[in-house]
GROMACS .gro file of C-alpha atoms in nm:
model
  168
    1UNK     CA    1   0.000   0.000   0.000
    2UNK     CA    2   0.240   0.217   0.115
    3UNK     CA    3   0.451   0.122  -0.240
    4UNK     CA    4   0.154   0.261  -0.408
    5UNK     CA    5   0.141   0.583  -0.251
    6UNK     CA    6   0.515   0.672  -0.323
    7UNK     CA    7   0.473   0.588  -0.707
    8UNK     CA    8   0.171   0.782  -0.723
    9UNK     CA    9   0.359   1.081  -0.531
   10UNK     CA   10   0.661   1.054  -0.743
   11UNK     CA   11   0.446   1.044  -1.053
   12UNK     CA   12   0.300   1.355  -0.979
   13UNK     CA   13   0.568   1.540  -0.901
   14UNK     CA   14   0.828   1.443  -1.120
   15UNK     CA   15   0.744   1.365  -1.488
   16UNK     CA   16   0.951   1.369  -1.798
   17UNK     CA   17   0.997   1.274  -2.141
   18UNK     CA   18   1.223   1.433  -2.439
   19UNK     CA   19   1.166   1.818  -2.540
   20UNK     CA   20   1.145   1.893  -2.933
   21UNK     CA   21   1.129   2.259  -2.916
   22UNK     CA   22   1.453   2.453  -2.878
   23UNK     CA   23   1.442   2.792  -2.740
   24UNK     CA   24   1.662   2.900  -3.027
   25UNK     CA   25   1.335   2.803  -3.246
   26UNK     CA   26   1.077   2.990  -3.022
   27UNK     CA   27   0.938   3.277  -3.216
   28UNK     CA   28   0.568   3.302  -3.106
   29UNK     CA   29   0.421   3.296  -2.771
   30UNK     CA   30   0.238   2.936  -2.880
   31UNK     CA   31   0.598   2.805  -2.914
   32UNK     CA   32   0.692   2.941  -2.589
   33UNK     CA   33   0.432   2.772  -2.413
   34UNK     CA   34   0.480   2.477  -2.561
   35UNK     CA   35   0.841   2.488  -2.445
   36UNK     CA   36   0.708   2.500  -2.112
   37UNK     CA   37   0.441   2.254  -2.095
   38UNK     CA   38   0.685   2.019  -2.230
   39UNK     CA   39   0.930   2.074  -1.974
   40UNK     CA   40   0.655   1.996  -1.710
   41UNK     CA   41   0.611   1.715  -1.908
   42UNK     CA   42   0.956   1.563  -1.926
   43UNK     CA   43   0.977   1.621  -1.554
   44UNK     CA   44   0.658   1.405  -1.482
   45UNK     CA   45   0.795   1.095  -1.699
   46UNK     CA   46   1.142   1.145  -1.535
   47UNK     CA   47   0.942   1.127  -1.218
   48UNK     CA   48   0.734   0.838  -1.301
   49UNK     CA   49   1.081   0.645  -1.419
   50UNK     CA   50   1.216   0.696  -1.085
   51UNK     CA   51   0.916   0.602  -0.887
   52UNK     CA   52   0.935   0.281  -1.048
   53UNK     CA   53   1.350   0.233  -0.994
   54UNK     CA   54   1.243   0.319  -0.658
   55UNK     CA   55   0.984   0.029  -0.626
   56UNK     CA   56   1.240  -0.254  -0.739
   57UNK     CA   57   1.501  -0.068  -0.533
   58UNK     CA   58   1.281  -0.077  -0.199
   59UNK     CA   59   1.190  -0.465  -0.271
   60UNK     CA   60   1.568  -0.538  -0.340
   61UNK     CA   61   1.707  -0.358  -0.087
   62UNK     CA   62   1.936  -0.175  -0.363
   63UNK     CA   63   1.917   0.155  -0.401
   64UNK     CA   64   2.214   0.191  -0.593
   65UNK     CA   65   2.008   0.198  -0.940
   66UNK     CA   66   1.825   0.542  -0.847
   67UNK     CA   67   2.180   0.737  -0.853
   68UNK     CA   68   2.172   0.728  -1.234
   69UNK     CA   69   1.828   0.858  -1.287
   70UNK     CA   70   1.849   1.105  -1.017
   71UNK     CA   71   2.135   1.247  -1.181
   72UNK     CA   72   1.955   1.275  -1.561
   73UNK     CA   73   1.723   1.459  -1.377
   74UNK     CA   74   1.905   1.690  -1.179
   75UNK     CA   75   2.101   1.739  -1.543
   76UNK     CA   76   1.761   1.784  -1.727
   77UNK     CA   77   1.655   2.062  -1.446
   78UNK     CA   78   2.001   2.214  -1.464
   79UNK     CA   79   1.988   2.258  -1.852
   80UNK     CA   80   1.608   2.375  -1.834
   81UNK     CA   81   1.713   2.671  -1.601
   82UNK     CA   82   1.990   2.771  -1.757
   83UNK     CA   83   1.762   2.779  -2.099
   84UNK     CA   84   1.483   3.013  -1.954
   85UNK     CA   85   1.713   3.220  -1.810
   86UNK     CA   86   1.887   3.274  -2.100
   87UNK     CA   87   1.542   3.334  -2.285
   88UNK     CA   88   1.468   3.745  -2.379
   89UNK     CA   89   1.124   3.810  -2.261
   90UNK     CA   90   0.849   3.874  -2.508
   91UNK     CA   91   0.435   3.887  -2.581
   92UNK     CA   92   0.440   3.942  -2.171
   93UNK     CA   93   0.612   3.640  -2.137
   94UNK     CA   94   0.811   3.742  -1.823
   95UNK     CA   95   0.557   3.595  -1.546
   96UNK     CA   96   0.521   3.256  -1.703
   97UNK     CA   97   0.933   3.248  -1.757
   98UNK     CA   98   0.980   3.389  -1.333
   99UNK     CA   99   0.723   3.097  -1.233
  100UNK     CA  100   0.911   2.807  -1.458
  101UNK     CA  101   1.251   2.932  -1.313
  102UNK     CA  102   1.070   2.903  -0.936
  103UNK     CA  103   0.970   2.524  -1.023
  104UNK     CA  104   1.262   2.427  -1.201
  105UNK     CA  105   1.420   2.508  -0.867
  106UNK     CA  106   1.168   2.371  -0.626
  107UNK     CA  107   1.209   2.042  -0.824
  108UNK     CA  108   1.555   2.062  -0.799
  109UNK     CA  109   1.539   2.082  -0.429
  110UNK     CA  110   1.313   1.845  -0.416
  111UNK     CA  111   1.504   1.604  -0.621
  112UNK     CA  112   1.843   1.695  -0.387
  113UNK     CA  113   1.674   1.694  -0.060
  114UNK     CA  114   1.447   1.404  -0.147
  115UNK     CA  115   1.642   1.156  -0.322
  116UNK     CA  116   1.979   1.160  -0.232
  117UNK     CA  117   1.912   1.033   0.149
  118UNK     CA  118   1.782   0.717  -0.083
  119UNK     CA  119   2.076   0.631  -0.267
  120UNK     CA  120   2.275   0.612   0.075
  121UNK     CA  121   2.098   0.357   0.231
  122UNK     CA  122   2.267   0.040   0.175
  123UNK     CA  123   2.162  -0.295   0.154
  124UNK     CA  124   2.116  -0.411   0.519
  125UNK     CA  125   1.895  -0.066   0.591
  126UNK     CA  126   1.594  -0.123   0.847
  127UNK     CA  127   1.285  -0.023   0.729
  128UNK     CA  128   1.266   0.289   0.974
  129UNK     CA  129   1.551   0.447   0.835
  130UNK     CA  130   1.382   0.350   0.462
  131UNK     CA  131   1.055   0.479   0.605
  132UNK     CA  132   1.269   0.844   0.749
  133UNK     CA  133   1.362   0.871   0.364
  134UNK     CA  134   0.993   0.861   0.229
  135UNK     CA  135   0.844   1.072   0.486
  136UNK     CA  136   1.141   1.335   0.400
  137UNK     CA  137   1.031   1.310   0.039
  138UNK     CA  138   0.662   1.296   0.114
  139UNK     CA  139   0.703   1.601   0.297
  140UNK     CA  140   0.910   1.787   0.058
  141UNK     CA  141   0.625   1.643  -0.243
  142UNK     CA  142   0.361   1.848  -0.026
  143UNK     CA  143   0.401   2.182  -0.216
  144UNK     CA  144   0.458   2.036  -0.574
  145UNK     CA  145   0.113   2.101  -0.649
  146UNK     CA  146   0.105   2.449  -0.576
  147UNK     CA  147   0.403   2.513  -0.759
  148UNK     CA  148   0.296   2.369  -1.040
  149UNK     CA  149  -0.019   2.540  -1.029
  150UNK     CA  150   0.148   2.886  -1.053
  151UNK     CA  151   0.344   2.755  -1.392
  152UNK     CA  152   0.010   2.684  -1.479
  153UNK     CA  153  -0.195   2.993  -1.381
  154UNK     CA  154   0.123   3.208  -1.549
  155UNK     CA  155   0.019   2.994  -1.841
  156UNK     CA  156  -0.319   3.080  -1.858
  157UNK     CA  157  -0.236   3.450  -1.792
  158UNK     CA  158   0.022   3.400  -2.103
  159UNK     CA  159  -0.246   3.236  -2.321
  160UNK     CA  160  -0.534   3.488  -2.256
  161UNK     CA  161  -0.281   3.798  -2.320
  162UNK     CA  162  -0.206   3.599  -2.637
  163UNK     CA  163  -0.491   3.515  -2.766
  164UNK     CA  164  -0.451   3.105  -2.767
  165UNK     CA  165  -0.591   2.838  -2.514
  166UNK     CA  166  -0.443   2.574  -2.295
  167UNK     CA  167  -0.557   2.228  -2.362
  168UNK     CA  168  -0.672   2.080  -2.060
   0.00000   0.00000   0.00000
C-alpha cells in the first residue's frame, strides 16, 4: 500500500519525457508555451521512471540503481534553467518564464533533498531508516502542487494575453 502511494507521489511530481522545441526556435508565444508545458512534461515521466527504480530498489534492498536517474534529472533541471534564463522576454512572457525558473528550482530541491538520502541507504537498511527517507520526500512532495499550479496559472495569464488556449 504504502509502495503505491510513493509511485503515485513521485508520478506527480516528477514527470519527464524528451523536449522537441529549442528555445533558439521559439518565435511566437504558442511556441513558448509549448516549451514550457513540455518541460513539465519531461519532468513528470522522469518522475514516473524513478518512482518505479524506486519500487524494485525498496523490494531489493538496492538503491544503488536510483543514482543514475536522479542524476539525468538533476542534469535535465540544470539545462532547463539555464535555458529560460537565457530566454529574452516577449508577448508578456516574463511571469510565465519567473514561475518556470521558481519550479525548475523547487524540483531541484526536491530532487536533492528528497532523493539523495535514498541512494545512501545500503543494503542491510531497516525499514525505519527506509521509512525516514519517504516521509522526507513525502514532505518535501507536499508543495509540488502548488508550484505547479502557478506555472500553470502564469500559463493561462500567457495564453489569454495571447490570444490562444491551454488544452486541458
Amino acid at each position: 500500500m504504502r509502495l503505491r502511494l510513493f509511485t503515485l507521489l513521485a508520478m506527480l511530481f516528477l514527470g519527464t519525457g524528451t523536449l522537441s522545441a529549442q528555445k533558439s526556435k521559439i518565435t511566437t508565444p504558442l511556441e513558448l508555451n509549448n516549451y514550457y508545458a513540455d518541460v513539465t512534461d519531461s519532468l513528470y515521466t522522469m518522475g514516473q521512471t524513478w518512482g518505479k527504480l524506486f519500487n524494485k530498489s525498496y523490494t531489493a534492498k538496492d538503491f544503488a540503481p536510483l543514482v543514475s536517474q536522479h542524476k539525468a534529472m538533476i542534469a535535465f533541471v540544470e539545462r532547463k534553467q539555464r535555458e529560460v534564463m537565457a530566454q529574452k522576454d516577449f508577448a508578456g512572457s516574463e511571469n510565465l518564464r519567473l514561475a518556470m525558473l521558481d519550479f525548475l528550482s523547487y524540483e531541484k530541491r526536491l530532487m536533492t533533498e528528497g532523493f539523495i538520502p535514498f541512494e545512501k541507504l545500503k543494503a542491510n537498511a531497516t525499514e525505519e531508516q527506509i521509512k525516514t527517507c519517504i516521509s522526507k520526500l513525502e514532505e518535501l512532495a507536499k508543495s509540488e502542487s502548488e508550484e505547479l499550479g502557478k506555472v500553470q496559472n502564469a500559463q493561462m495569464e500567457f495564453a489569454e494575453k495571447n490570444g490562444f488556449t491551454i488544452e486541458e
